[in-house]
Coordinates of C-alpha atoms and ligand atoms in Angstrom, one line a residue:
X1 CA 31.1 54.6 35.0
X2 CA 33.4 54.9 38.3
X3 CA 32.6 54.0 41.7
X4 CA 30.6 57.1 43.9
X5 CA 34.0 56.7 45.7
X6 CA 36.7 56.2 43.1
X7 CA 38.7 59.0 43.0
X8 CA 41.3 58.0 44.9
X9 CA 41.6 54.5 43.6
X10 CA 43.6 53.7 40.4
X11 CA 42.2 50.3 39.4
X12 CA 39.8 47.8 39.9
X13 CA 38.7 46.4 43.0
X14 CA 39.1 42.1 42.5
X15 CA 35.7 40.6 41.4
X16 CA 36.0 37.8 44.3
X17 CA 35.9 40.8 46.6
X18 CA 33.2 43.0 45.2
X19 CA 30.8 40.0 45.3
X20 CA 32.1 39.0 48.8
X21 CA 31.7 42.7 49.8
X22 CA 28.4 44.3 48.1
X23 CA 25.1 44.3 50.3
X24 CA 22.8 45.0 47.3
X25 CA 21.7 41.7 47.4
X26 CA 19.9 41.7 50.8
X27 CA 19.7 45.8 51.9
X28 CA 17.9 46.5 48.5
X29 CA 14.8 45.9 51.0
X30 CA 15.2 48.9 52.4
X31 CA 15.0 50.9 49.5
X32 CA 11.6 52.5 50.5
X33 CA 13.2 53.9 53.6
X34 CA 16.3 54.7 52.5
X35 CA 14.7 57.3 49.8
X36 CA 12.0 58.4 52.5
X37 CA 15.3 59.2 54.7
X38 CA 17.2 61.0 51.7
X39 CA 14.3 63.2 50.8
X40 CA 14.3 64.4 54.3
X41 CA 18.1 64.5 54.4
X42 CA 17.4 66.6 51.0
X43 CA 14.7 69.2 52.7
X44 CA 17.2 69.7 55.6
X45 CA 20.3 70.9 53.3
X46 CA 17.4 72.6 51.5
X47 CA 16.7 74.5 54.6
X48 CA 20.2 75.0 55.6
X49 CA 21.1 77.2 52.3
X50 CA 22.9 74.1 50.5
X51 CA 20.7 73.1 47.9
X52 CA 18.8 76.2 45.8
X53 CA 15.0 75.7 45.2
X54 CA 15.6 74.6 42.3
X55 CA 18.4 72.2 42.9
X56 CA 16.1 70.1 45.8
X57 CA 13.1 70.0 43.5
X58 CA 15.4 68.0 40.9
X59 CA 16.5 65.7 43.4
X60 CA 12.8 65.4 45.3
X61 CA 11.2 64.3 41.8
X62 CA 14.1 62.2 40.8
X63 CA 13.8 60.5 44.4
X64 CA 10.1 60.4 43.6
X65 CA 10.6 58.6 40.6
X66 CA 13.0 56.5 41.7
X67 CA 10.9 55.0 44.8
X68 CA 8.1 54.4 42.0
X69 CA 10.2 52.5 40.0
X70 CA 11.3 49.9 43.3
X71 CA 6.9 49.9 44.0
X72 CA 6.8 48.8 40.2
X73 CA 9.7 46.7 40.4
X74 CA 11.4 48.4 37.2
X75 CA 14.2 49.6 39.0
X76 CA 17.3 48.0 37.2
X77 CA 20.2 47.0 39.1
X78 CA 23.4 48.0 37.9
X79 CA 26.9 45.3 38.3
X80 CA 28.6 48.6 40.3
X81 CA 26.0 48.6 42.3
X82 CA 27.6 48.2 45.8
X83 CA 24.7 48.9 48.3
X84 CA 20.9 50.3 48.7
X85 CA 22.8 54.1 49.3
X86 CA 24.6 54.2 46.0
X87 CA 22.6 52.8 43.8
X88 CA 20.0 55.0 44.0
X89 CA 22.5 57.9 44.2
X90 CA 24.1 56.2 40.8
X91 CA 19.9 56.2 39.4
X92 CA 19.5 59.3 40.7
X93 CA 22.4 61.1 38.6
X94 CA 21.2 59.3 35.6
X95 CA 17.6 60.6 36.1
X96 CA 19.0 64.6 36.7
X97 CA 23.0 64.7 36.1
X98 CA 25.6 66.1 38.1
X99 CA 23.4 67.8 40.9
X100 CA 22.5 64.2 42.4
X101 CA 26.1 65.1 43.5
X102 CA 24.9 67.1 46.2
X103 CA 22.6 65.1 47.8
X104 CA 25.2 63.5 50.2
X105 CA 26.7 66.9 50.8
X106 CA 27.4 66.1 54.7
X107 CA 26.1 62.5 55.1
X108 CA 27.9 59.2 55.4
X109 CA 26.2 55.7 54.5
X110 CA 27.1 55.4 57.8
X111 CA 24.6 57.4 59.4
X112 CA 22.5 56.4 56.2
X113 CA 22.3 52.7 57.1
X114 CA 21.4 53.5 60.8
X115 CA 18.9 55.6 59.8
X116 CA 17.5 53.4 57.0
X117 CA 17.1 50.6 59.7
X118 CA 15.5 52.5 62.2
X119 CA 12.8 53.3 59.8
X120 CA 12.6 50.2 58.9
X121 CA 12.3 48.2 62.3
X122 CA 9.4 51.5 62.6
X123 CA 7.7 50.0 60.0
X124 CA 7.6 46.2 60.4
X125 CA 7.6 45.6 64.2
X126 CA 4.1 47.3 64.4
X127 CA 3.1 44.4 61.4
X128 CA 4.4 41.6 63.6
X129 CA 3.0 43.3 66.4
X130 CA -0.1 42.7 64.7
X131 CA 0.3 39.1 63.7
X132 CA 1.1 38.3 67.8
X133 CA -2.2 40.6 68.2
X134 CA -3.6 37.8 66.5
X135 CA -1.8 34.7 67.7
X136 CA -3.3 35.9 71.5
X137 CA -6.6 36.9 70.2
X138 CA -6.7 33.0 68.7
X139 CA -5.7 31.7 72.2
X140 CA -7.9 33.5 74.2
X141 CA -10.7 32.4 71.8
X142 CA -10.0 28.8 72.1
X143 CA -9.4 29.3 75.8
X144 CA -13.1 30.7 75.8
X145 CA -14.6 27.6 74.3
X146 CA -13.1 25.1 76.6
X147 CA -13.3 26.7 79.6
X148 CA -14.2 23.8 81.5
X149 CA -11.5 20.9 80.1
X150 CA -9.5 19.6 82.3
X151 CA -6.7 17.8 81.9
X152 CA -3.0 17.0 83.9
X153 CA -0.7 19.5 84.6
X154 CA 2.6 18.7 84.3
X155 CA 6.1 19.2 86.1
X156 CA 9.0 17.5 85.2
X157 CA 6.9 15.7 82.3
X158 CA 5.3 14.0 85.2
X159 CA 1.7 14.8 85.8
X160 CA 1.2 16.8 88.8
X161 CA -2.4 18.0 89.3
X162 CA -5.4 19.0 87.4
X163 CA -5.6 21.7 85.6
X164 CA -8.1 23.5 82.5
X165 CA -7.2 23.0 79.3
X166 CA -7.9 27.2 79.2
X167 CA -5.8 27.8 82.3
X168 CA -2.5 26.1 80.4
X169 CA -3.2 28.1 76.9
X170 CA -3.5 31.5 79.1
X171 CA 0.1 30.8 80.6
X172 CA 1.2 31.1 77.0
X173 CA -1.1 34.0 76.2
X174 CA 0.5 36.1 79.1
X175 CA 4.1 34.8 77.6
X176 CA 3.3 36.4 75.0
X177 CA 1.8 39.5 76.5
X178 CA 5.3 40.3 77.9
X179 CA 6.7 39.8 74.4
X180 CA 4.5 42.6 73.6
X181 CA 5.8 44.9 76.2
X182 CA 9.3 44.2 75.5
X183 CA 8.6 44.6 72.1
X184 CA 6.9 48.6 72.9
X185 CA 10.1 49.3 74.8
X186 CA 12.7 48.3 72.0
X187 CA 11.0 50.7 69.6
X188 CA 11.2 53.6 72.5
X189 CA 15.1 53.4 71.7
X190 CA 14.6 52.8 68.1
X191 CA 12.6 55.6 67.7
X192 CA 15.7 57.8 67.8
X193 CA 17.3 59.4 64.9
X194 CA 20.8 59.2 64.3
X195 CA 20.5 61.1 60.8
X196 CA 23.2 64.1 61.2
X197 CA 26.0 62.0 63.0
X198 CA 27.5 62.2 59.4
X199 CA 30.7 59.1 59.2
X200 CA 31.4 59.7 63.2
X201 CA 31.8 62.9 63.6
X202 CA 28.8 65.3 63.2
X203 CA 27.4 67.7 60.2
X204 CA 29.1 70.2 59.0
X205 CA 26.2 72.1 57.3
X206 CA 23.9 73.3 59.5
X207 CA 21.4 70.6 58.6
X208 CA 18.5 70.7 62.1
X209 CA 19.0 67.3 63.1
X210 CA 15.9 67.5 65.1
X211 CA 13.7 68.8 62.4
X212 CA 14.7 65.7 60.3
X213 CA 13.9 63.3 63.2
X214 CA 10.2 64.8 63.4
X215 CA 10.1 64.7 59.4
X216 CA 11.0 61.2 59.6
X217 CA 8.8 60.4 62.4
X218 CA 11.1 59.8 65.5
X219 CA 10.8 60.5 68.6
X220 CA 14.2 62.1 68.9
X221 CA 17.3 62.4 68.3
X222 CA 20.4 60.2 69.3
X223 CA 22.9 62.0 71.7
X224 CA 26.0 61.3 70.3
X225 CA 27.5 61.3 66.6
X226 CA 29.8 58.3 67.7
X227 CA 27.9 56.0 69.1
X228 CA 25.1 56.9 66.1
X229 CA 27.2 54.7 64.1
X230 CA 29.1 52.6 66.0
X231 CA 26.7 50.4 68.2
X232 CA 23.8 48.3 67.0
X233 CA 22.2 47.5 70.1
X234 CA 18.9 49.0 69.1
X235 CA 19.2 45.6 66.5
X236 CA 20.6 43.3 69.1
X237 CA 17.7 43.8 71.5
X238 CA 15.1 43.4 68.7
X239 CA 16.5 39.8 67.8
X240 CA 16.9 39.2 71.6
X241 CA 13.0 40.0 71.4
X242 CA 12.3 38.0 68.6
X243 CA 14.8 34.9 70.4
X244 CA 12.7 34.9 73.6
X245 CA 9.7 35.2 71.6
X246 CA 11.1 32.1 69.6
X247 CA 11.2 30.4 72.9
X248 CA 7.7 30.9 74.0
X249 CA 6.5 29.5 71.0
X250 CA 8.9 26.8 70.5
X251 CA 7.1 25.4 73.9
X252 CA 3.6 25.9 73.0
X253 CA 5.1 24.2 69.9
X254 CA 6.7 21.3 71.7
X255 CA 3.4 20.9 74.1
X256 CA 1.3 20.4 70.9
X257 CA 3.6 17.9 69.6
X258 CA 3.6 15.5 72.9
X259 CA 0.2 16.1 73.1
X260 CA -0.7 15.1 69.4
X261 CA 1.3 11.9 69.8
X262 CA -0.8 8.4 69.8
X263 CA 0.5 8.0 73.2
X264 CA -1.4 11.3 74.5
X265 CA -3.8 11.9 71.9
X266 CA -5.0 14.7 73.6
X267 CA -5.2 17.0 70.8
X268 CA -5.3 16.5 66.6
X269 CA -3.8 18.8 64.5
X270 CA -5.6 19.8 61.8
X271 CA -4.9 18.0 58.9
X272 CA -4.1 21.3 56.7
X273 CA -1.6 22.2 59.2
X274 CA 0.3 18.7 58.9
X275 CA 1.7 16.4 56.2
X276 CA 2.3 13.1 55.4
X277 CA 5.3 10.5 55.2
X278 CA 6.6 9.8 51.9
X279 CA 6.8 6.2 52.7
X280 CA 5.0 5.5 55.5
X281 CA 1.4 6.1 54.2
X282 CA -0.1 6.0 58.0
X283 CA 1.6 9.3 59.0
X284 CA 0.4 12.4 59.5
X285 CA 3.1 14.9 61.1
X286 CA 3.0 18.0 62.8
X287 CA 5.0 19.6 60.9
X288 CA 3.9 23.3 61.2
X289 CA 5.0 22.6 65.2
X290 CA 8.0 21.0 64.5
X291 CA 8.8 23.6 62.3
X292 CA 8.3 26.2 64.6
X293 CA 9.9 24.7 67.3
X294 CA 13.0 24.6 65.0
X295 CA 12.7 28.1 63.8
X296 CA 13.2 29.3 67.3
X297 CA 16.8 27.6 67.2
X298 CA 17.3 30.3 64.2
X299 CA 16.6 33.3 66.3
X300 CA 18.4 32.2 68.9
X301 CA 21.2 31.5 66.3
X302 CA 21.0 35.5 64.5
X303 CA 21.0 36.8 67.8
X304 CA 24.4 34.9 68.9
X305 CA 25.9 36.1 65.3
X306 CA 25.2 39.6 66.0
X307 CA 26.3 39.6 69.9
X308 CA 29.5 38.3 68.9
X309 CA 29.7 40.1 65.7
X310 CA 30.0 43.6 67.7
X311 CA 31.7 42.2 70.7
X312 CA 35.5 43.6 70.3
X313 CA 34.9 46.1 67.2
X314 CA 36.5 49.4 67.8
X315 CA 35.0 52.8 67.9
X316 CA 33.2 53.9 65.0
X317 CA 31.6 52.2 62.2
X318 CA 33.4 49.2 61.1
X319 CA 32.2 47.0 58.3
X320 CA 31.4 44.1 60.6
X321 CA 29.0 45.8 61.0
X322 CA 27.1 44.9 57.7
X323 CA 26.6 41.7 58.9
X324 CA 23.9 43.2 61.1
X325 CA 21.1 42.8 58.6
X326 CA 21.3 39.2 57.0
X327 CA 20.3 38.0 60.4
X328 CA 17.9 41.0 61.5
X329 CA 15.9 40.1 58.2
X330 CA 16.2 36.4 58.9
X331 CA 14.8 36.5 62.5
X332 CA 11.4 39.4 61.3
X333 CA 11.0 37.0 58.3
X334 CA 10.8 34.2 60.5
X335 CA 8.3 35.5 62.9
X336 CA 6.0 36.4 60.2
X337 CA 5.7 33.0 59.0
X338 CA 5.5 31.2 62.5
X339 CA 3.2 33.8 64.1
X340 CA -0.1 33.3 61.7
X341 CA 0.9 29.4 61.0
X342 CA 0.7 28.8 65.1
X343 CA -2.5 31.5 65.6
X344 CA -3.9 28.5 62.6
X345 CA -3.4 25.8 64.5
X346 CA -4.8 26.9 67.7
X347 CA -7.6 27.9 66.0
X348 CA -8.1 24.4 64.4
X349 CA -7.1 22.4 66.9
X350 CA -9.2 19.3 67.5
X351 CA -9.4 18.7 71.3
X352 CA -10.1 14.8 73.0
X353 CA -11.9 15.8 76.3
X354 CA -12.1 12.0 76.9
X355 CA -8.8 10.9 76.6
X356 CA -7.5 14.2 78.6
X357 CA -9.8 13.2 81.7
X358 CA -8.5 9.5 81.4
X359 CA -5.0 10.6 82.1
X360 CA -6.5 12.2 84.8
X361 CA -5.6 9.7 87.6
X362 CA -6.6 10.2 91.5
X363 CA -2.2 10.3 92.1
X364 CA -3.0 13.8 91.0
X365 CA -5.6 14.6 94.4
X366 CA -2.8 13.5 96.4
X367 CA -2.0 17.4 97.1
X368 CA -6.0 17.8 98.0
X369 CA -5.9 14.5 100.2
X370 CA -3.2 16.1 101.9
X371 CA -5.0 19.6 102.0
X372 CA -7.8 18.1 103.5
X373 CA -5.7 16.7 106.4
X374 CA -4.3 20.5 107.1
X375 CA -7.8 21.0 107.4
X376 CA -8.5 19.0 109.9
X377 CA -5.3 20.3 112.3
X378 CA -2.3 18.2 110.6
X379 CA 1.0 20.6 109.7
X380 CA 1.7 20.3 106.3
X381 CA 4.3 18.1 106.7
X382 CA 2.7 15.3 108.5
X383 CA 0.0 15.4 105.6
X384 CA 2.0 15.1 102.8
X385 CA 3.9 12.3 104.7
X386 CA 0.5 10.3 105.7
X387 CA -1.2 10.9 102.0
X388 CA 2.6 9.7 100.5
X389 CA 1.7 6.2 102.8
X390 CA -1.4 6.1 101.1
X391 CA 0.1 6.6 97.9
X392 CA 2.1 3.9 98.1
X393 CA 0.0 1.8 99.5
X394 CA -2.7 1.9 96.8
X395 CA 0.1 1.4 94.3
X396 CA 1.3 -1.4 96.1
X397 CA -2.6 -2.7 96.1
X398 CA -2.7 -1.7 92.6
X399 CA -6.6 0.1 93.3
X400 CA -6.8 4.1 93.0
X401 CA -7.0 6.3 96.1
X402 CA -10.8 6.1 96.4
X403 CA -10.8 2.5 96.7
X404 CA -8.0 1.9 99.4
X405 CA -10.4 1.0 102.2
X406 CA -11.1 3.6 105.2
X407 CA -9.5 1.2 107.3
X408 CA -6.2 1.6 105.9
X409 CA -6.4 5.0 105.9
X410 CA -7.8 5.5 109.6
X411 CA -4.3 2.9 109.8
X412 CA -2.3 5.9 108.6
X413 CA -3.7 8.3 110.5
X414 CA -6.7 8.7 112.6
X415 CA -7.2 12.4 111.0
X416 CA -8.7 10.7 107.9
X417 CA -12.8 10.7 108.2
X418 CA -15.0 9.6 105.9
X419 CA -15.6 12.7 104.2
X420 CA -11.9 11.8 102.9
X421 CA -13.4 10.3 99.3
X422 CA -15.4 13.6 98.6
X423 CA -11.9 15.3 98.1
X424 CA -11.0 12.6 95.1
X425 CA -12.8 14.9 92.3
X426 CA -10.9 16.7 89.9
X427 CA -13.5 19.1 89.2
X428 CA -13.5 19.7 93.1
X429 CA -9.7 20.0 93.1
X430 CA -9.4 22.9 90.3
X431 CA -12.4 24.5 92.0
X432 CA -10.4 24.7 95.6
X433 CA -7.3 26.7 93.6
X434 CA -9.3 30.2 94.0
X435 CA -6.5 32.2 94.3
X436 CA -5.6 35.0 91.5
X437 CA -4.5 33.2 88.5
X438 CA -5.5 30.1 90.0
X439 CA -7.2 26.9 88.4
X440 CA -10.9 27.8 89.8
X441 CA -13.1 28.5 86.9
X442 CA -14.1 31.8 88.3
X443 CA -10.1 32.3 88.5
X444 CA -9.8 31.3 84.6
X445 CA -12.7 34.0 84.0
X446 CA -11.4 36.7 85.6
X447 CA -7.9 36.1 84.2
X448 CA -9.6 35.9 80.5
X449 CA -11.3 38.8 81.0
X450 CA -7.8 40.8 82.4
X451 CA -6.9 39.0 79.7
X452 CA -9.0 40.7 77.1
X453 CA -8.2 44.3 78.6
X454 CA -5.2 44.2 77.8
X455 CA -5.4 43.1 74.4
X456 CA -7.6 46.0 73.9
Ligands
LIG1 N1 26.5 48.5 53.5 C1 26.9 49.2 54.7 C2 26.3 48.5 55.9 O1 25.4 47.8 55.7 C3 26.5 50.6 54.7 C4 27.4 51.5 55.4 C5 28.7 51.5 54.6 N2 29.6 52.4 55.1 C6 30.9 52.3 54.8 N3 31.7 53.2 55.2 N4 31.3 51.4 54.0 O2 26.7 48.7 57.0

């Protein structure tokens, strides 16, 4: 049996090459979609007077059978089979002879393999959607139950001020909450059908293009029958998603793993979600974190490929091109591992309220001290610089701010009063940060609660 495309071609094509060449080996995934997409392409030249009744009921029960026998896994590969498009054209003719011939009457796998990817980004981005559904969901639960731990805050890895424990997981949960959005305007420009743009140039035979979009499920229809083929941005801001994404929870990821260190022991990964050292039998690593801190370095990595792929290629399709889906497929298969893994640990995760409040130390009221004295008519300036003599000198005494006598404060400046030691209390100092999206528990409430809205 020849090639779909032999007829000009006298031999063989080498054996290195067709290996090197043939996409069967990861687009045979989109096999659902690609026979959802021809049995539309099949109604349309059915409407348009190219098929007889006759002819498109053949091809609609042969596509039928076919697309049972990928759910079944008992479709058989053939060695000639180059991609997804022909081999179920080549399974198609041995299913109903000659008149599979007409199926592609006016199509290119061109617009085929835009098409087929389209639907299938349809399909899966709503499933990861779901999974990052319930990665938040998990946050916002264990934000819920510790509500009221406090812990440092950090800037430049150096603690800064007090915060809750809820108040830092939020600030991934609205990370991700953007990811979302992003997500819902990709699939606006996805949801555009490019079915009809033929190799470059259009359809020849009348086929509706936008009655196929709407049989497909699109929105619409892409405007032109060049670009239709040629650009693959639609795929390059889905792995930009999925890279930023990857970034979010790569931090998350890397704040867990400082945090579960013996040196912070702040938190304790559950044990199902770590693993032990093959020789050192006291270790128990983080693993899932680790891994999904490195995993991000991957979607960063397919998104490069394909921006640099495409950078340069001339106008239309060229078979760079094909190198468009290795890394798509790498990037969704990624996420849907790392999404329910992380929503598992957060969920598990063991919290130490002690050792969080005991790296708590006054340093961290120096802002409030210095609040206080803006208060009490200082500018700002002369506050920070009167609390940073303070500082310094309880270091240099080597006692906390609360025990640096009054004297030496009144020293500093006479705007200190007594009342100065009520102001060392972390509690008090989350309390005073009221403002929208602020520290206050009232704050943390009302952001969980905007929180829950728009998870809804
Ligand atoms: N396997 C190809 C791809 O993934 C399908 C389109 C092939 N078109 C072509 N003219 N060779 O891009």
């Amino acid at each position: 049996m020849s090639k779909l495309w032999g007829g000009r071609f006298e031999g063989e094509a080498d054996s290195r090459f067709w290996d090197f060449h043939a996409s069967i080996g990861f687009d045979i995934r989109l096999a659902e979609v690609d026979i959802r997409g021809s049995m539309a392409y099949a109604r349309a030249l059915g409407r348009a007077g190219v098929l007889t009744t006759d002819e498109l009921q053949m091809i609609l029960g042969g596509l039928a059978k076919i697309a049972d026998e990928f759910r079944s896994a008992k479709f058989k590969l053939n060695p000639l089979d180059e991609d997804i498009h022909t081999a179920v054209e080549r399974r198609l003719r041995e299913l109903i002879g000659p008149s599979a011939g007409k199926l592609h009457t006016g199509r290119s796998r061109n617009d085929q393999i835009a098409t087929d990817v389209r639907l299938y980004l349809m399909q899966q981005l709503p499933a990861l959607e779901g999974e990052l559904r319930s990665l938040q969901q998990a946050m916002l639960a264990k934000a819920e139950r510790h509500l009221r731990v406090l812990m440092p805050g950090y800037t430049h890895l150096q603690p800064a001020q007090p915060v809750r424990f809820a108040h830092w997981l939020l600030a991934y949960f609205w990370m991700l909450q953007r990811d979302c959005e992003r997500l819902h305007d990709a699939l606006k420009r996805i949801r555009m059908c490019p079915l009809g743009a033929g190799a470059l140039a259009g359809n020849a035979y009348g086929v509706e293009r936008a009655w196929l979009a709407r049989e497909l499920g699109f929105d619409g229809i892409t405007q032109n029958s060049m670009e239709s083929v040629a650009d693959r941005d639609y795929i390059i801001e889905v792995l930009s998603w999925a890279a930023i994404l990857g970034g979010h929870l790569s931090r998350l990821a890397e704040d867990l793993v400082l945090w579960s260190t013996n040196e912070f022991a702040f938190v304790r990964v559950a044990e199902k979600y770590t693993t032990g050292s093959s020789i050192m039998p006291q270790k128990r690593n983080p693993d899932s974190l680790e891994l999904i801190r490195g995993k991000a370095g991957r979607l960063v990595g397919n998104l490069t490929t394909l921006l640099v792929v495409v950078k340069g290629l001339p106008l239309t399709y060229d078979t760079d091109l094909q190198e468009d889906k290795e890394p798509l497929f790498d990037s969704l298969d990624a996420l849907s591992q790392m999404l329910p893994v992380l929503a598992g640990v957060i969920d598990t995760l063991q919290l130490n309220e002690k050792r969080m409040l005991e790296a708590l130390s006054e340093n961290l009221l120096a802002t409030d001290l210095a609040d206080y004295l803006v208060r009490r008519g200082l500018p700002f300036r002369e506050a920070h610089h009167a609390v940073g003599q303070a500082v310094l000198q309880s270091e240099q005494q080597g006692v906390p701010l609360s025990r640096l006598p009054f004297a030496a404060y009144q020293a500093i400046s006479p705007a200190f009063g007594e009342d100065l030691y009520g102001i060392l209390n972390y509690e008090a100092s989350v309390e005073a940060r009221s403002s929208q999206g602020g520290t206050a528990l009232q704050a943390v409430q009302e952001q969980l609660s905007r929180a829950r809205q728009a998870l809804a």
